[in-house]
Structure formats: C-alpha cells, structure tokens
PDB file of C-alpha atoms in Angstrom:
ATOM      1  CA  UNK A  23      16.606   5.057 -39.991  1.00 35.00           C
ATOM      2  CA  UNK A  24      13.097   3.654 -39.595  1.00 38.00           C
ATOM      3  CA  UNK A  25      14.391   1.009 -37.167  1.00 40.00           C
ATOM      4  CA  UNK A  26      16.238   3.703 -35.222  1.00 34.00           C
ATOM      5  CA  UNK A  27      13.086   5.818 -34.891  1.00 35.00           C
ATOM      6  CA  UNK A  28      11.027   2.817 -33.790  1.00 36.00           C
ATOM      7  CA  UNK A  29      13.706   1.937 -31.247  1.00 41.00           C
ATOM      8  CA  UNK A  30      13.776   5.462 -29.837  1.00 35.00           C
ATOM      9  CA  UNK A  31       9.989   5.538 -29.590  1.00 38.00           C
ATOM     10  CA  UNK A  32      10.046   2.196 -27.782  1.00 41.00           C
ATOM     11  CA  UNK A  33      12.619   3.497 -25.308  1.00 39.00           C
ATOM     12  CA  UNK A  34      10.518   6.589 -24.710  1.00 38.00           C
ATOM     13  CA  UNK A  35       7.419   4.474 -24.115  1.00 37.00           C
ATOM     14  CA  UNK A  36       9.257   2.229 -21.664  1.00 36.00           C
ATOM     15  CA  UNK A  37      10.643   5.224 -19.802  1.00 40.00           C
ATOM     16  CA  UNK A  38       7.185   6.733 -19.508  1.00 41.00           C
ATOM     17  CA  UNK A  39       5.741   3.440 -18.307  1.00 40.00           C
ATOM     18  CA  UNK A  40       8.498   3.024 -15.733  1.00 42.00           C
ATOM     19  CA  UNK A  41       7.877   6.477 -14.365  1.00 44.00           C
ATOM     20  CA  UNK A  42       4.238   5.528 -14.079  1.00 45.00           C
ATOM     21  CA  UNK A  43       3.050   8.884 -15.311  1.00 50.00           C
ATOM     22  CA  UNK A  44       1.386  10.040 -18.484  1.00 53.00           C
ATOM     23  CA  UNK A  45       3.230  13.319 -18.926  1.00 67.00           C
ATOM     24  CA  UNK A  46       0.310  15.172 -17.381  1.00 83.00           C
ATOM     25  CA  UNK A  47       1.357  17.598 -14.645  1.00 90.00           C
ATOM     26  CA  UNK A  48       1.069  16.037 -11.202  1.00 94.00           C
ATOM     27  CA  UNK A  49      -1.191  17.858  -8.778  1.00 97.00           C
ATOM     28  CA  UNK A  50      -0.074  18.715  -5.269  1.00 98.00           C
ATOM     29  CA  UNK A  51      -1.800  19.121  -1.932  1.00 98.00           C
ATOM     30  CA  UNK A  52      -0.583  20.867   1.224  1.00 98.00           C
ATOM     31  CA  UNK A  53      -1.513  19.642   4.696  1.00 98.00           C
ATOM     32  CA  UNK A  54      -1.170  22.322   7.349  1.00 98.00           C
ATOM     33  CA  UNK A  55      -0.685  20.415  10.612  1.00 98.00           C
ATOM     34  CA  UNK A  56      -0.147  21.438  14.200  1.00 97.00           C
ATOM     35  CA  UNK A  57       3.535  20.532  13.765  1.00 97.00           C
ATOM     36  CA  UNK A  58       4.167  22.094  10.352  1.00 97.00           C
ATOM     37  CA  UNK A  59       3.304  21.725   6.675  1.00 98.00           C
ATOM     38  CA  UNK A  60       3.456  18.639   4.463  1.00 98.00           C
ATOM     39  CA  UNK A  61       3.366  18.962   0.683  1.00 98.00           C
ATOM     40  CA  UNK A  62       2.214  15.890  -1.256  1.00 98.00           C
ATOM     41  CA  UNK A  63       2.536  15.089  -4.954  1.00 98.00           C
ATOM     42  CA  UNK A  64      -0.221  12.851  -6.331  1.00 98.00           C
ATOM     43  CA  UNK A  65       0.521  10.201  -8.957  1.00 98.00           C
ATOM     44  CA  UNK A  66      -1.352  10.266 -12.246  1.00 97.00           C
ATOM     45  CA  UNK A  67      -1.312   6.488 -12.665  1.00 97.00           C
ATOM     46  CA  UNK A  68      -3.668   6.072  -9.698  1.00 98.00           C
ATOM     47  CA  UNK A  69      -6.443   8.349 -11.017  1.00 98.00           C
ATOM     48  CA  UNK A  70      -9.257   6.971  -8.856  1.00 98.00           C
ATOM     49  CA  UNK A  71      -7.338   7.594  -5.643  1.00 98.00           C
ATOM     50  CA  UNK A  72      -5.915  10.889  -6.913  1.00 98.00           C
ATOM     51  CA  UNK A  73      -9.317  12.296  -7.833  1.00 98.00           C
ATOM     52  CA  UNK A  74     -10.936  10.986  -4.656  1.00 98.00           C
ATOM     53  CA  UNK A  75      -8.192  12.594  -2.548  1.00 98.00           C
ATOM     54  CA  UNK A  76      -8.553  15.921  -4.357  1.00 98.00           C
ATOM     55  CA  UNK A  77     -12.330  15.784  -3.845  1.00 98.00           C
ATOM     56  CA  UNK A  78     -11.868  15.116  -0.123  1.00 97.00           C
ATOM     57  CA  UNK A  79      -9.461  18.022   0.194  1.00 98.00           C
ATOM     58  CA  UNK A  80     -11.726  20.455  -1.680  1.00 97.00           C
ATOM     59  CA  UNK A  81     -14.695  19.396   0.440  1.00 97.00           C
ATOM     60  CA  UNK A  82     -12.744  20.007   3.653  1.00 96.00           C
ATOM     61  CA  UNK A  83     -12.879  16.359   4.733  1.00 96.00           C
ATOM     62  CA  UNK A  84      -9.408  16.563   6.299  1.00 97.00           C
ATOM     63  CA  UNK A  85      -9.722  19.966   7.963  1.00 97.00           C
ATOM     64  CA  UNK A  86      -9.544  19.346  11.703  1.00 95.00           C
ATOM     65  CA  UNK A  87      -8.790  15.612  11.377  1.00 96.00           C
ATOM     66  CA  UNK A  88      -6.512  14.131  13.997  1.00 96.00           C
ATOM     67  CA  UNK A  89      -3.547  11.924  13.207  1.00 97.00           C
ATOM     68  CA  UNK A  90      -5.332   9.056  14.918  1.00 96.00           C
ATOM     69  CA  UNK A  91      -2.821   6.228  14.397  1.00 96.00           C
ATOM     70  CA  UNK A  92       0.929   6.678  14.733  1.00 98.00           C
ATOM     71  CA  UNK A  93       3.491   3.883  14.932  1.00 97.00           C
ATOM     72  CA  UNK A  94       7.133   4.799  15.268  1.00 96.00           C
ATOM     73  CA  UNK A  95       9.415   3.434  12.544  1.00 96.00           C
ATOM     74  CA  UNK A  96       6.344   2.631  10.465  1.00 97.00           C
ATOM     75  CA  UNK A  97       3.818   5.336   9.556  1.00 98.00           C
ATOM     76  CA  UNK A  98       1.462   8.160  10.531  1.00 98.00           C
ATOM     77  CA  UNK A  99      -2.226   7.901   9.604  1.00 98.00           C
ATOM     78  CA  UNK A 100      -5.122  10.355   9.380  1.00 97.00           C
ATOM     79  CA  UNK A 101      -8.442  10.870   7.614  1.00 96.00           C
ATOM     80  CA  UNK A 102     -10.705   9.177  10.152  1.00 91.00           C
ATOM     81  CA  UNK A 103     -14.145  10.758   9.823  1.00 82.00           C
ATOM     82  CA  UNK A 104     -16.184  11.701  12.936  1.00 76.00           C
ATOM     83  CA  UNK A 105     -19.092   9.487  11.854  1.00 64.00           C
ATOM     84  CA  UNK A 106     -16.842   6.391  11.862  1.00 62.00           C
ATOM     85  CA  UNK A 107     -15.272   6.692  15.304  1.00 57.00           C
ATOM     86  CA  UNK A 108     -17.978   4.918  17.297  1.00 55.00           C
ATOM     87  CA  UNK A 109     -18.451   1.986  14.898  1.00 52.00           C
ATOM     88  CA  UNK A 110     -17.131  -1.549  15.393  1.00 49.00           C
ATOM     89  CA  UNK A 111     -14.729  -0.897  12.524  1.00 51.00           C
ATOM     90  CA  UNK A 112     -12.670   2.231  12.020  1.00 61.00           C
ATOM     91  CA  UNK A 113     -13.359   2.163   8.276  1.00 66.00           C
ATOM     92  CA  UNK A 114     -16.374   3.260   6.248  1.00 68.00           C
ATOM     93  CA  UNK A 115     -18.920   0.857   4.791  1.00 72.00           C
ATOM     94  CA  UNK A 116     -17.508  -1.480   2.142  1.00 79.00           C
ATOM     95  CA  UNK A 117     -19.945  -0.140  -0.459  1.00 82.00           C
ATOM     96  CA  UNK A 118     -17.839   3.029  -0.546  1.00 88.00           C
ATOM     97  CA  UNK A 119     -14.414   1.413  -0.796  1.00 95.00           C
ATOM     98  CA  UNK A 120     -12.232   2.372  -3.755  1.00 97.00           C
ATOM     99  CA  UNK A 121     -10.968  -0.296  -6.180  1.00 97.00           C
ATOM    100  CA  UNK A 122      -7.277  -1.037  -5.686  1.00 97.00           C
ATOM    101  CA  UNK A 123      -4.724   0.654  -7.969  1.00 98.00           C
ATOM    102  CA  UNK A 124      -1.628  -1.221  -6.867  1.00 96.00           C
ATOM    103  CA  UNK A 125       1.408  -0.718  -9.119  1.00 95.00           C
ATOM    104  CA  UNK A 126       4.220  -2.745  -7.604  1.00 90.00           C
ATOM    105  CA  UNK A 127       7.183  -2.791  -8.137  1.00 88.00           C
ATOM    106  CA  UNK A 128       6.797   0.629  -9.720  1.00 93.00           C
ATOM    107  CA  UNK A 129       5.466   2.152  -6.497  1.00 96.00           C
ATOM    108  CA  UNK A 130       6.851   0.692  -3.301  1.00 96.00           C
ATOM    109  CA  UNK A 131       6.744   1.579   0.393  1.00 97.00           C
ATOM    110  CA  UNK A 132       9.816   3.776   0.618  1.00 97.00           C
ATOM    111  CA  UNK A 133       9.920   6.519   3.226  1.00 97.00           C
ATOM    112  CA  UNK A 134       7.596   9.409   2.349  1.00 98.00           C
ATOM    113  CA  UNK A 135       5.059   7.642   0.129  1.00 98.00           C
ATOM    114  CA  UNK A 136       1.356   8.229   0.704  1.00 98.00           C
ATOM    115  CA  UNK A 137      -0.974   5.220   0.610  1.00 98.00           C
ATOM    116  CA  UNK A 138      -4.616   4.430   1.266  1.00 98.00           C
ATOM    117  CA  UNK A 139      -5.573   2.564   4.424  1.00 97.00           C
ATOM    118  CA  UNK A 140      -7.891  -0.418   4.130  1.00 96.00           C
ATOM    119  CA  UNK A 141      -9.520  -3.358   5.860  1.00 94.00           C
ATOM    120  CA  UNK A 142      -7.610  -6.654   5.996  1.00 92.00           C
ATOM    121  CA  UNK A 143      -7.640  -9.420   3.403  1.00 89.00           C
ATOM    122  CA  UNK A 144     -10.000 -11.582   5.458  1.00 88.00           C
ATOM    123  CA  UNK A 145     -12.904  -9.221   4.682  1.00 91.00           C
ATOM    124  CA  UNK A 146     -11.313  -7.401   1.774  1.00 93.00           C
ATOM    125  CA  UNK A 147      -9.483  -9.857  -0.528  1.00 90.00           C
ATOM    126  CA  UNK A 148      -9.578  -7.380  -3.429  1.00 94.00           C
ATOM    127  CA  UNK A 149      -7.528  -4.925  -1.342  1.00 95.00           C
ATOM    128  CA  UNK A 150      -9.974  -2.067  -1.863  1.00 96.00           C
ATOM    129  CA  UNK A 151      -9.185   1.225  -0.125  1.00 97.00           C
ATOM    130  CA  UNK A 152     -10.996   3.282   2.470  1.00 96.00           C
ATOM    131  CA  UNK A 153     -12.021   6.507   0.664  1.00 96.00           C
ATOM    132  CA  UNK A 154     -10.805   8.837   3.422  1.00 96.00           C
ATOM    133  CA  UNK A 155      -7.996   7.381   5.515  1.00 96.00           C
ATOM    134  CA  UNK A 156      -4.409   7.461   4.324  1.00 98.00           C
ATOM    135  CA  UNK A 157      -0.969   7.020   5.794  1.00 98.00           C
ATOM    136  CA  UNK A 158       2.512   8.372   5.176  1.00 98.00           C
ATOM    137  CA  UNK A 159       5.369   5.900   5.519  1.00 98.00           C
ATOM    138  CA  UNK A 160       8.300   6.627   7.810  1.00 97.00           C
ATOM    139  CA  UNK A 161       9.576   3.075   8.156  1.00 96.00           C
ATOM    140  CA  UNK A 162      13.010   1.863   9.115  1.00 95.00           C
ATOM    141  CA  UNK A 163      16.245   1.007   7.345  1.00 95.00           C
ATOM    142  CA  UNK A 164      16.979  -2.502   6.080  1.00 93.00           C
ATOM    143  CA  UNK A 165      20.349  -4.151   5.555  1.00 92.00           C
ATOM    144  CA  UNK A 166      20.987  -6.594   2.728  1.00 91.00           C
ATOM    145  CA  UNK A 167      20.240  -9.642   4.886  1.00 93.00           C
ATOM    146  CA  UNK A 168      16.870  -8.165   5.793  1.00 91.00           C
ATOM    147  CA  UNK A 169      16.063  -7.556   2.135  1.00 90.00           C
ATOM    148  CA  UNK A 170      16.994 -11.136   1.244  1.00 91.00           C
ATOM    149  CA  UNK A 171      14.597 -12.342   3.943  1.00 92.00           C
ATOM    150  CA  UNK A 172      11.888 -10.134   2.430  1.00 88.00           C
ATOM    151  CA  UNK A 173      12.545 -11.620  -1.016  1.00 89.00           C
ATOM    152  CA  UNK A 174      11.966 -15.077   0.499  1.00 91.00           C
ATOM    153  CA  UNK A 175       8.839 -13.859   2.280  1.00 89.00           C
ATOM    154  CA  UNK A 176       7.495 -12.557  -1.031  1.00 87.00           C
ATOM    155  CA  UNK A 177       7.972 -16.016  -2.553  1.00 91.00           C
ATOM    156  CA  UNK A 178       6.103 -17.568   0.360  1.00 91.00           C
ATOM    157  CA  UNK A 179       3.234 -15.092  -0.034  1.00 87.00           C
ATOM    158  CA  UNK A 180       3.073 -15.799  -3.764  1.00 89.00           C
ATOM    159  CA  UNK A 181       2.883 -19.538  -3.069  1.00 93.00           C
ATOM    160  CA  UNK A 182       0.155 -19.002  -0.496  1.00 92.00           C
ATOM    161  CA  UNK A 183      -1.912 -16.894  -2.902  1.00 87.00           C
ATOM    162  CA  UNK A 184      -1.537 -19.520  -5.630  1.00 94.00           C
ATOM    163  CA  UNK A 185      -2.428 -22.307  -3.195  1.00 94.00           C
ATOM    164  CA  UNK A 186      -5.603 -20.458  -2.169  1.00 91.00           C
ATOM    165  CA  UNK A 187      -6.593 -20.075  -5.828  1.00 91.00           C
ATOM    166  CA  UNK A 188      -6.064 -23.806  -6.411  1.00 93.00           C
ATOM    167  CA  UNK A 189      -8.138 -24.651  -3.338  1.00 93.00           C
ATOM    168  CA  UNK A 190     -10.936 -22.388  -4.570  1.00 92.00           C
ATOM    169  CA  UNK A 191     -10.849 -24.066  -7.991  1.00 94.00           C
ATOM    170  CA  UNK A 192     -11.148 -27.501  -6.335  1.00 92.00           C
ATOM    171  CA  UNK A 193     -13.634 -26.366  -3.698  1.00 93.00           C
ATOM    172  CA  UNK A 194     -16.423 -28.772  -4.680  1.00 94.00           C
ATOM    173  CA  UNK A 195     -14.130 -31.818  -4.692  1.00 93.00           C
ATOM    174  CA  UNK A 196     -12.527 -30.879  -1.376  1.00 93.00           C
ATOM    175  CA  UNK A 197     -15.890 -30.219   0.225  1.00 94.00           C
ATOM    176  CA  UNK A 198     -17.107 -33.631  -0.940  1.00 94.00           C
ATOM    177  CA  UNK A 199     -14.144 -35.306   0.763  1.00 92.00           C
ATOM    178  CA  UNK A 200     -14.788 -33.356   3.944  1.00 91.00           C
ATOM    179  CA  UNK A 201     -18.498 -34.251   3.905  1.00 94.00           C
ATOM    180  CA  UNK A 202     -17.626 -37.927   3.410  1.00 94.00           C
ATOM    181  CA  UNK A 203     -15.151 -37.690   6.307  1.00 93.00           C
ATOM    182  CA  UNK A 204     -12.341 -38.839   4.005  1.00 92.00           C
ATOM    183  CA  UNK A 205      -9.858 -36.853   6.050  1.00 93.00           C
ATOM    184  CA  UNK A 206      -6.730 -38.669   4.848  1.00 94.00           C
ATOM    185  CA  UNK A 207      -7.709 -38.111   1.218  1.00 92.00           C
ATOM    186  CA  UNK A 208      -8.564 -34.488   1.986  1.00 93.00           C
ATOM    187  CA  UNK A 209      -5.181 -33.969   3.632  1.00 93.00           C
ATOM    188  CA  UNK A 210      -3.394 -35.607   0.690  1.00 94.00           C
ATOM    189  CA  UNK A 211      -5.310 -33.466  -1.804  1.00 94.00           C
ATOM    190  CA  UNK A 212      -4.437 -30.235   0.049  1.00 94.00           C
ATOM    191  CA  UNK A 213      -0.789 -31.255   0.347  1.00 95.00           C
ATOM    192  CA  UNK A 214      -0.694 -31.957  -3.385  1.00 95.00           C
ATOM    193  CA  UNK A 215      -2.106 -28.496  -4.160  1.00 95.00           C
ATOM    194  CA  UNK A 216       0.417 -26.883  -1.825  1.00 95.00           C
ATOM    195  CA  UNK A 217       3.305 -28.760  -3.446  1.00 96.00           C
ATOM    196  CA  UNK A 218       2.069 -27.689  -6.882  1.00 95.00           C
ATOM    197  CA  UNK A 219       1.863 -24.059  -5.782  1.00 95.00           C
ATOM    198  CA  UNK A 220       5.331 -24.064  -4.240  1.00 94.00           C
ATOM    199  CA  UNK A 221       6.839 -25.729  -7.306  1.00 94.00           C
ATOM    200  CA  UNK A 222       5.189 -23.302  -9.745  1.00 95.00           C
ATOM    201  CA  UNK A 223       6.398 -20.310  -7.728  1.00 93.00           C
ATOM    202  CA  UNK A 224       9.925 -21.762  -7.545  1.00 92.00           C
ATOM    203  CA  UNK A 225       9.895 -22.065 -11.348  1.00 93.00           C
ATOM    204  CA  UNK A 226       8.536 -18.545 -11.824  1.00 92.00           C
ATOM    205  CA  UNK A 227       9.343 -16.595  -8.636  1.00 90.00           C
ATOM    206  CA  UNK A 228       8.318 -12.969  -8.046  1.00 87.00           C
ATOM    207  CA  UNK A 229      11.000 -10.491  -9.055  1.00 83.00           C
ATOM    208  CA  UNK A 230      13.457  -9.689  -6.253  1.00 86.00           C
ATOM    209  CA  UNK A 231      13.800  -6.106  -5.090  1.00 88.00           C
ATOM    210  CA  UNK A 232      15.565  -4.022  -7.713  1.00 90.00           C
ATOM    211  CA  UNK A 233      18.868  -2.256  -7.093  1.00 92.00           C
ATOM    212  CA  UNK A 234      16.996   1.049  -6.817  1.00 93.00           C
ATOM    213  CA  UNK A 235      14.573  -0.356  -4.263  1.00 94.00           C
ATOM    214  CA  UNK A 236      17.331  -2.017  -2.252  1.00 94.00           C
ATOM    215  CA  UNK A 237      19.323   1.217  -2.200  1.00 94.00           C
ATOM    216  CA  UNK A 238      16.245   3.189  -1.108  1.00 95.00           C
ATOM    217  CA  UNK A 239      15.345   0.766   1.681  1.00 96.00           C
ATOM    218  CA  UNK A 240      18.955   0.640   2.891  1.00 95.00           C
ATOM    219  CA  UNK A 241      19.560   4.397   2.768  1.00 95.00           C
ATOM    220  CA  UNK A 242      16.211   5.999   3.588  1.00 94.00           C
ATOM    221  CA  UNK A 243      14.111   3.139   4.927  1.00 95.00           C
ATOM    222  CA  UNK A 244      10.487   2.215   4.478  1.00 97.00           C
ATOM    223  CA  UNK A 245       7.945  -0.559   5.066  1.00 96.00           C
ATOM    224  CA  UNK A 246       8.670  -3.116   2.331  1.00 94.00           C
ATOM    225  CA  UNK A 247       6.497  -5.873   3.836  1.00 92.00           C
ATOM    226  CA  UNK A 248       3.471  -3.853   2.625  1.00 94.00           C
ATOM    227  CA  UNK A 249       4.607  -3.793  -1.010  1.00 93.00           C
ATOM    228  CA  UNK A 250       1.937  -4.986  -3.396  1.00 91.00           C
ATOM    229  CA  UNK A 251      -0.699  -4.956  -0.659  1.00 94.00           C
ATOM    230  CA  UNK A 252      -1.879  -1.329  -0.492  1.00 97.00           C
ATOM    231  CA  UNK A 253      -2.475   1.402  -3.070  1.00 98.00           C
ATOM    232  CA  UNK A 254       0.285   4.004  -3.047  1.00 98.00           C
ATOM    233  CA  UNK A 255      -0.995   7.172  -4.703  1.00 98.00           C
ATOM    234  CA  UNK A 256       1.527   9.915  -3.915  1.00 98.00           C
ATOM    235  CA  UNK A 257       4.618  10.998  -2.032  1.00 98.00           C
ATOM    236  CA  UNK A 258       5.827  13.784   0.223  1.00 98.00           C
ATOM    237  CA  UNK A 259       7.884  16.341  -1.692  1.00 98.00           C
ATOM    238  CA  UNK A 260       8.292  18.862   1.146  1.00 98.00           C
ATOM    239  CA  UNK A 261       7.835  18.606   4.893  1.00 98.00           C
ATOM    240  CA  UNK A 262       9.242  15.180   5.696  1.00 97.00           C
ATOM    241  CA  UNK A 263      10.641  16.732   8.888  1.00 97.00           C
ATOM    242  CA  UNK A 264       7.049  17.419   9.908  1.00 98.00           C
ATOM    243  CA  UNK A 265       6.125  13.783   9.241  1.00 98.00           C
ATOM    244  CA  UNK A 266       9.045  12.581  11.366  1.00 97.00           C
ATOM    245  CA  UNK A 267       8.020  15.001  14.135  1.00 97.00           C
ATOM    246  CA  UNK A 268       4.489  13.562  14.021  1.00 97.00           C
ATOM    247  CA  UNK A 269       5.945  10.067  14.284  1.00 97.00           C
ATOM    248  CA  UNK A 270       7.641  10.939  17.563  1.00 97.00           C
ATOM    249  CA  UNK A 271       4.583  12.112  19.527  1.00 97.00           C
ATOM    250  CA  UNK A 272       3.598  10.085  22.580  1.00 97.00           C
ATOM    251  CA  UNK A 273       0.877   7.486  21.919  1.00 97.00           C
ATOM    252  CA  UNK A 274      -1.288   5.149  23.992  1.00 96.00           C
ATOM    253  CA  UNK A 275      -1.647   1.360  23.721  1.00 95.00           C
ATOM    254  CA  UNK A 276      -3.933   1.773  20.692  1.00 93.00           C
ATOM    255  CA  UNK A 277      -1.294   3.870  18.846  1.00 96.00           C
ATOM    256  CA  UNK A 278      -3.477   6.993  19.193  1.00 95.00           C
ATOM    257  CA  UNK A 279      -1.614  10.167  20.264  1.00 96.00           C
ATOM    258  CA  UNK A 280      -2.106  11.058  23.934  1.00 97.00           C
ATOM    259  CA  UNK A 281      -2.496  14.725  22.929  1.00 95.00           C
ATOM    260  CA  UNK A 282      -4.232  15.519  19.651  1.00 94.00           C
ATOM    261  CA  UNK A 283      -2.118  16.417  16.645  1.00 96.00           C
ATOM    262  CA  UNK A 284      -4.249  17.597  13.755  1.00 96.00           C
ATOM    263  CA  UNK A 285      -4.506  18.544  10.123  1.00 97.00           C
ATOM    264  CA  UNK A 286      -5.547  22.148  10.585  1.00 97.00           C
ATOM    265  CA  UNK A 287      -6.304  22.659   6.903  1.00 97.00           C
ATOM    266  CA  UNK A 288      -5.702  20.888   3.607  1.00 98.00           C
ATOM    267  CA  UNK A 289      -5.728  22.612   0.247  1.00 98.00           C
ATOM    268  CA  UNK A 290      -4.937  21.902  -3.394  1.00 98.00           C
ATOM    269  CA  UNK A 291      -2.004  23.818  -4.847  1.00 96.00           C
ATOM    270  CA  UNK A 292      -3.549  25.643  -7.810  1.00 87.00           C
TER     271      UNK A 292
END
C-alpha cells in the first residue's frame, strides 16, 4: 500500500510538472483592439513575466499601443512604448530587461501562444526579455518532413552552442595562437573543438519534437524555429479570430501596418 501511495504521488507530481503550473489559478487579461477582443491566460511557471505583464496592464502601458510589427504566417507584436520609437533600437535599455524564463519543450511556439520580444543573441546571449513588447504567434502549418528538418536544425544549434562554450573555455590558448600567427594550429584547434561538439551532441542529441507538438504544428501551425529561444508566458484562450484578422492587415516594408491598428484598452480579469 505504501508503495502504491508513493507511486500515485509521484504520478501526480509529474503531471503537475508537465502542465507547468502550480495549481494556483491562472490570471487572465483582455486586450480590446480596434479589430476585436483577445483574452490571454498567463502561465504561473513564468512568474517574472506574468507579474511584469500584469503590472504593465494595470498601469495602462498598453492602452493606445499600436500593433507595430506584423508578419503574416508568423506573429503580431505590440507593446512598443512612445519613448522608444526614436531610438537606434526598438527595445528599452538592457538594464531593464527581464531574465529569461524559457521552459521548452513544455512551452513551445504553437499558434496562439504569447511570448516576450527581445534583442538578438549577439547583444543578448542570456535571452533576456524586453519588459513591454510581446508577440502572439500565428505561424504556419508544418508537414512531417518539415518537422524532421527542424529536428536536425535543433541538433545543429545544440552543436553550435556547445562549440561556442568550448571556444570560450579555450579562449586564452586560441588567442595565443592567433597572436603568434600560428594560423594552421589555430584552425586545427578550432576544427577539433567543432568535431568534439558535434560528436557529443550526436551521442546525446536534443529530444525530438513530441507527438503532441508534432500534431499541434501539423494541425494548427506555429513558429517552431523559435522554440527554446524566447520566453513564452501565456496563450490566447478567446479571440484568436481577432489575432488572425490583425495578421492580415496591410503592412509596409518594415512590417509596420500602413494604417494603425491599436490596443484600445487592456485590463486584468478580476
């Protein structure tokens, strides 16, 4: 009996972990837009992003915001603050970025998920999030061949990340070879590190997309190439038709709508 109880408790724990939630009620936010309403459920396992988003909503940060970046078969993005529009970058100062809360494969870029926008890895290797801007995925459908290609791409990305870590660990030695103009030795050393990285990833590859994920990407679509790269902190529970209507507005060469479409008001469902 004791073993049975322990087993049931373990199953319950695993189920809770897989759902990514603590049992606490998930809070919801409504975006009233010029094309209709969007209701968003916020995940409890991304508390920093959840609480930041709720704070932004309660402070009216999204009221009047335009959907400033829209790419068909990909996503719609909003949250750009007026003070950021004339800067060299469209994002706020890095001192205000939020630490990443990436939970992949638990949360993945299926159609309807809400994720934080961010600067690229070249200036933001920790994948921290802009505190205001977010996007809603529309995406496109993938067949099985496309998903297999993505599995291979994930292996390549894993090898590249591991290679970069190995290069960083050997930075002093590699720099010494470069300074001494020992270019053949430098090339051989880098090739050796790359071979090591590729071998280690081949021995312990990243998990392929699960049956649930494959079914979701085939049936509903999404943006799987972003998986593991951005913090997903919620999903649309009502109003996906509004999101798809937003996706279809005419845009210019910078992916900004020709005519403004806005968040009229955002509020927390109490």
